[in-house]
Amino acid sequence: MATITVLDKVFEPYIPHEKILEAVRRMAKELERDLADKNPLFLVILNGAFMFAGDLFKELHFPAEISFIKFVSYSGTHSTGNVRQLIGLDEDVAGRTVVLVEDIVDTGISMEKVLEYLSDKKIKDLRIATLLFKPNSYKKHFKIDYIGIEIPNDFIIGYGLDYNGQARNLKDIYKIVQ
Ligand code: IMP
Ligand code: MG
């Protein structure tokens, strides 16, 4: 199998594009089954989930909206150092059905931060859809409603996922060669 080199690391083909799309289509059907009459708002967590979100949204054949949120870090003026803030939520989500769209849930720390941020927004029904999930790494307890593919703890790139900003453009997913 053809390996690729990204910066200083070597990766091998892992999940081909067609298998990713199969998982995406299955997730779209599950979402349709549950939310077809709810006009859900899909909140995509940038940057990694942009490609998954685009393919998923094309497979949804019911009324739905999409918007994008992102964590940004800035150096705090206090000694606490870096502060992370969620930006981009300009919709009124009170009383709505919201689906968080993530590329991968690993430890769950990032998603928990998003959930904390949204906790006072009076969302009626908040669900989580992640393309990839690393069950052996997961340390949290919140429910993940829609999962595309479960994977072991290997570091992967492609289909939106990056290594130091690189490789998000790959159609297939690759895993690191140990
Ligand atoms: P968590 O906070 O540990 O769940 O990690 C979630 C975030 O870490 C994801 O949104 C990704 O940006 C990044 N991440 C986790 N695992 C990988 C990986 O295997 N490749 C690339 N990025 C990853
Ligand atoms: Mg991400």
mmCIF file of C-alpha atoms and ligand atoms in Angstrom:
data_model
loop_
_atom_site.group_PDB
_atom_site.id
_atom_site.type_symbol
_atom_site.label_atom_id
_atom_site.label_comp_id
_atom_site.label_asym_id
_atom_site.label_seq_id
_atom_site.Cartn_x
_atom_site.Cartn_y
_atom_site.Cartn_z
ATOM 1 C CA MET A 1 0.000 0.000 0.000
ATOM 2 C CA ALA A 2 1.225 3.434 -0.887
ATOM 3 C CA THR A 3 2.323 5.416 2.138
ATOM 4 C CA ILE A 4 2.476 9.200 2.223
ATOM 5 C CA THR A 5 4.742 11.569 4.104
ATOM 6 C CA VAL A 6 3.297 14.628 5.825
ATOM 7 C CA LEU A 7 5.896 16.910 7.384
ATOM 8 C CA ASP A 8 8.071 14.521 9.436
ATOM 9 C CA LYS A 9 5.678 11.554 9.663
ATOM 10 C CA VAL A 10 4.667 8.617 7.457
ATOM 11 C CA PHE A 11 1.030 7.550 7.068
ATOM 12 C CA GLU A 12 -0.641 4.544 5.423
ATOM 13 C CA PRO A 13 -4.099 4.281 3.809
ATOM 14 C CA TYR A 14 -6.697 3.384 6.428
ATOM 15 C CA ILE A 15 -10.329 4.259 5.563
ATOM 16 C CA PRO A 16 -11.088 4.734 1.852
ATOM 17 C CA HIS A 17 -13.372 7.555 0.756
ATOM 18 C CA GLU A 18 -16.187 5.204 -0.286
ATOM 19 C CA LYS A 19 -16.270 3.617 3.180
ATOM 20 C CA ILE A 20 -16.423 7.064 4.764
ATOM 21 C CA LEU A 21 -19.362 7.965 2.528
ATOM 22 C CA GLU A 22 -21.167 4.735 3.485
ATOM 23 C CA ALA A 23 -20.932 5.748 7.147
ATOM 24 C CA VAL A 24 -22.057 9.285 6.296
ATOM 25 C CA ARG A 25 -25.122 7.992 4.426
ATOM 26 C CA ARG A 26 -26.043 5.686 7.300
ATOM 27 C CA MET A 27 -25.785 8.587 9.755
ATOM 28 C CA ALA A 28 -27.950 10.744 7.467
ATOM 29 C CA LYS A 29 -30.654 8.046 7.511
ATOM 30 C CA GLU A 30 -30.535 7.859 11.320
ATOM 31 C CA LEU A 31 -30.825 11.641 11.534
ATOM 32 C CA GLU A 32 -33.753 11.624 9.118
ATOM 33 C CA ARG A 33 -35.486 8.893 11.136
ATOM 34 C CA ASP A 34 -35.157 10.965 14.341
ATOM 35 C CA LEU A 35 -35.318 14.600 13.243
ATOM 36 C CA ALA A 36 -37.124 14.901 9.887
ATOM 37 C CA ASP A 37 -39.899 17.082 11.334
ATOM 38 C CA LYS A 38 -37.746 19.107 13.779
ATOM 39 C CA ASN A 39 -35.985 21.556 11.435
ATOM 40 C CA PRO A 40 -32.703 20.894 13.281
ATOM 41 C CA LEU A 41 -29.791 23.315 13.303
ATOM 42 C CA PHE A 42 -26.525 21.537 12.511
ATOM 43 C CA LEU A 43 -23.692 23.267 14.375
ATOM 44 C CA VAL A 44 -20.406 22.275 12.776
ATOM 45 C CA ILE A 45 -17.277 22.457 14.917
ATOM 46 C CA LEU A 46 -14.476 23.906 12.806
ATOM 47 C CA ASN A 47 -11.963 23.276 11.458
ATOM 48 C CA GLY A 48 -11.852 19.488 11.282
ATOM 49 C CA ALA A 49 -15.539 18.756 10.653
ATOM 50 C CA PHE A 50 -15.942 20.910 7.536
ATOM 51 C CA MET A 51 -15.610 18.075 5.018
ATOM 52 C CA PHE A 52 -17.777 15.596 6.923
ATOM 53 C CA ALA A 53 -20.406 18.307 7.425
ATOM 54 C CA GLY A 54 -20.513 19.088 3.697
ATOM 55 C CA ASP A 55 -21.036 15.448 2.720
ATOM 56 C CA LEU A 56 -23.512 14.815 5.550
ATOM 57 C CA PHE A 57 -25.604 17.887 4.773
ATOM 58 C CA LYS A 58 -25.933 16.855 1.112
ATOM 59 C CA GLU A 59 -27.414 13.530 2.262
ATOM 60 C CA LEU A 60 -30.130 15.140 4.416
ATOM 61 C CA HIS A 61 -33.426 15.195 2.544
ATOM 62 C CA PHE A 62 -35.519 17.137 5.046
ATOM 63 C CA PRO A 63 -35.643 20.763 6.275
ATOM 64 C CA ALA A 64 -32.488 21.593 8.217
ATOM 65 C CA GLU A 65 -30.130 24.522 8.801
ATOM 66 C CA ILE A 66 -26.368 24.647 9.164
ATOM 67 C CA SER A 67 -23.970 26.997 10.912
ATOM 68 C CA PHE A 68 -20.358 26.888 12.071
ATOM 69 C CA ILE A 69 -18.643 27.408 15.409
ATOM 70 C CA LYS A 70 -15.001 27.408 16.375
ATOM 71 C CA PHE A 71 -12.750 27.538 19.395
ATOM 72 C CA VAL A 72 -10.147 30.280 19.275
ATOM 73 C CA SER A 73 -7.253 30.646 21.671
ATOM 74 C CA TYR A 74 -5.899 33.993 22.701
ATOM 75 C CA SER A 75 -3.325 34.904 25.303
ATOM 76 C CA GLY A 76 -5.128 36.084 28.373
ATOM 77 C CA THR A 77 -4.002 39.230 30.126
ATOM 78 C CA HIS A 78 -4.015 37.262 33.372
ATOM 79 C CA SER A 79 -1.409 34.805 34.532
ATOM 80 C CA THR A 80 -3.710 31.929 33.638
ATOM 81 C CA GLY A 81 -2.210 31.983 30.134
ATOM 82 C CA ASN A 82 -4.227 30.827 27.150
ATOM 83 C CA VAL A 83 -7.976 31.339 27.141
ATOM 84 C CA ARG A 84 -10.210 29.409 24.764
ATOM 85 C CA GLN A 85 -13.428 30.920 23.577
ATOM 86 C CA LEU A 86 -16.150 29.578 21.332
ATOM 87 C CA ILE A 87 -17.066 31.948 18.499
ATOM 88 C CA GLY A 88 -19.559 31.984 15.657
ATOM 89 C CA LEU A 89 -22.868 31.183 17.319
ATOM 90 C CA ASP A 90 -25.136 33.945 16.029
ATOM 91 C CA GLU A 91 -28.354 31.932 15.811
ATOM 92 C CA ASP A 92 -30.891 31.960 18.611
ATOM 93 C CA VAL A 93 -30.805 28.303 19.647
ATOM 94 C CA ALA A 94 -33.338 28.577 22.476
ATOM 95 C CA GLY A 95 -36.112 26.007 22.062
ATOM 96 C CA ARG A 96 -34.452 24.404 19.031
ATOM 97 C CA THR A 97 -33.178 20.975 18.099
ATOM 98 C CA VAL A 98 -29.415 21.281 17.635
ATOM 99 C CA VAL A 99 -26.990 18.673 16.296
ATOM 100 C CA LEU A 100 -23.296 19.212 17.018
ATOM 101 C CA VAL A 101 -21.198 17.945 14.119
ATOM 102 C CA GLU A 102 -17.645 16.859 14.952
ATOM 103 C CA ASP A 103 -14.950 15.055 12.979
ATOM 104 C CA ILE A 104 -13.657 12.960 15.851
ATOM 105 C CA VAL A 105 -14.275 12.437 19.545
ATOM 106 C CA ASP A 106 -11.073 11.222 21.168
ATOM 107 C CA THR A 107 -10.862 11.907 24.926
ATOM 108 C CA GLY A 108 -14.081 13.935 24.744
ATOM 109 C CA ILE A 109 -12.483 16.987 26.378
ATOM 110 C CA SER A 110 -13.111 19.302 23.400
ATOM 111 C CA MET A 111 -16.744 18.272 23.031
ATOM 112 C CA GLU A 112 -17.320 18.697 26.761
ATOM 113 C CA LYS A 113 -16.093 22.288 26.435
ATOM 114 C CA VAL A 114 -18.641 22.883 23.676
ATOM 115 C CA LEU A 115 -21.403 21.342 25.807
ATOM 116 C CA GLU A 116 -20.434 23.581 28.745
ATOM 117 C CA TYR A 117 -20.584 26.624 26.497
ATOM 118 C CA LEU A 118 -24.041 25.684 25.216
ATOM 119 C CA SER A 119 -25.423 24.620 28.583
ATOM 120 C CA ASP A 120 -27.133 27.940 29.353
ATOM 121 C CA LYS A 121 -28.558 28.466 25.847
ATOM 122 C CA LYS A 122 -31.922 26.771 26.536
ATOM 123 C CA ILE A 123 -31.576 24.316 23.642
ATOM 124 C CA LYS A 124 -34.600 21.994 23.553
ATOM 125 C CA ASP A 125 -32.839 18.886 22.235
ATOM 126 C CA LEU A 126 -29.046 18.762 21.852
ATOM 127 C CA ARG A 127 -27.501 15.847 19.986
ATOM 128 C CA ILE A 128 -23.989 14.902 18.941
ATOM 129 C CA ALA A 129 -22.928 13.446 15.598
ATOM 130 C CA THR A 130 -19.289 12.468 15.138
ATOM 131 C CA LEU A 131 -17.796 10.779 12.109
ATOM 132 C CA LEU A 132 -15.084 9.056 14.138
ATOM 133 C CA PHE A 133 -14.891 7.860 17.732
ATOM 134 C CA LYS A 134 -11.979 6.430 19.718
ATOM 135 C CA PRO A 135 -13.762 4.415 22.456
ATOM 136 C CA ASN A 136 -10.517 3.356 24.164
ATOM 137 C CA SER A 137 -9.493 6.970 24.609
ATOM 138 C CA TYR A 138 -12.891 8.370 25.657
ATOM 139 C CA LYS A 139 -12.847 9.681 29.255
ATOM 140 C CA LYS A 140 -16.181 11.485 29.523
ATOM 141 C CA HIS A 141 -19.769 10.380 30.058
ATOM 142 C CA PHE A 142 -21.965 12.419 27.730
ATOM 143 C CA LYS A 143 -23.991 10.458 25.213
ATOM 144 C CA ILE A 144 -22.846 10.431 21.592
ATOM 145 C CA ASP A 145 -26.028 10.003 19.570
ATOM 146 C CA TYR A 146 -24.630 9.329 16.084
ATOM 147 C CA ILE A 147 -21.270 7.669 15.409
ATOM 148 C CA GLY A 148 -19.866 6.965 11.953
ATOM 149 C CA ILE A 149 -16.875 4.700 12.544
ATOM 150 C CA GLU A 150 -15.187 3.535 15.761
ATOM 151 C CA ILE A 151 -11.413 3.346 15.535
ATOM 152 C CA PRO A 152 -8.507 2.357 17.799
ATOM 153 C CA ASN A 153 -6.212 4.955 19.321
ATOM 154 C CA ASP A 154 -4.017 5.531 16.255
ATOM 155 C CA PHE A 155 -3.367 9.062 15.052
ATOM 156 C CA ILE A 156 -5.142 9.654 11.746
ATOM 157 C CA ILE A 157 -5.272 12.375 9.089
ATOM 158 C CA GLY A 158 -7.312 13.254 6.009
ATOM 159 C CA TYR A 159 -10.949 14.044 5.247
ATOM 160 C CA GLY A 160 -10.716 17.228 7.311
ATOM 161 C CA LEU A 161 -8.399 15.885 10.012
ATOM 162 C CA ASP A 162 -4.978 17.457 10.166
ATOM 163 C CA TYR A 163 -1.432 16.978 11.310
ATOM 164 C CA ASN A 164 -0.110 20.450 12.197
ATOM 165 C CA GLY A 165 -2.549 22.016 9.758
ATOM 166 C CA GLN A 166 -1.635 19.706 6.880
ATOM 167 C CA ALA A 167 -3.515 16.883 5.112
ATOM 168 C CA ARG A 168 -7.096 18.061 5.638
ATOM 169 C CA ASN A 169 -7.586 17.925 1.847
ATOM 170 C CA LEU A 170 -7.088 14.152 1.498
ATOM 171 C CA LYS A 171 -10.257 12.287 0.424
ATOM 172 C CA ASP A 172 -9.278 9.120 2.289
ATOM 173 C CA ILE A 173 -8.254 8.739 5.922
ATOM 174 C CA TYR A 174 -4.685 7.644 6.654
ATOM 175 C CA LYS A 175 -3.143 6.378 9.872
ATOM 176 C CA ILE A 176 0.292 6.948 11.235
ATOM 177 C CA VAL A 177 2.909 4.261 10.668
ATOM 178 C CA GLN A 178 4.429 3.482 14.080
HETATM 179 P P1 IMP B 1 -10.585 15.264 22.255
HETATM 180 O O1 IMP B 1 -10.762 16.591 22.929
HETATM 181 O O2 IMP B 1 -9.479 14.457 22.894
HETATM 182 O O3 IMP B 1 -11.853 14.464 22.138
HETATM 183 O O4 IMP B 1 -10.041 15.525 20.815
HETATM 184 C C1 IMP B 1 -10.814 16.067 19.858
HETATM 185 C C2 IMP B 1 -10.028 16.878 18.879
HETATM 186 O O5 IMP B 1 -8.669 16.479 18.782
HETATM 187 C C3 IMP B 1 -10.639 16.662 17.523
HETATM 188 O O6 IMP B 1 -11.613 17.658 17.251
HETATM 189 C C4 IMP B 1 -9.452 16.748 16.616
HETATM 190 O O7 IMP B 1 -9.274 18.082 16.226
HETATM 191 C C5 IMP B 1 -8.283 16.310 17.449
HETATM 192 N N1 IMP B 1 -7.924 14.890 17.211
HETATM 193 C C6 IMP B 1 -8.163 13.831 18.015
HETATM 194 N N2 IMP B 1 -7.678 12.690 17.493
HETATM 195 C C7 IMP B 1 -7.135 13.044 16.295
HETATM 196 C C8 IMP B 1 -6.464 12.292 15.250
HETATM 197 O O8 IMP B 1 -6.284 11.066 15.298
HETATM 198 N N3 IMP B 1 -6.041 13.017 14.182
HETATM 199 C C9 IMP B 1 -6.231 14.357 14.071
HETATM 200 N N4 IMP B 1 -6.833 15.093 15.019
HETATM 201 C C10 IMP B 1 -7.297 14.440 16.116
HETATM 202 MG MG MG B 2 -12.461 18.681 15.583
#
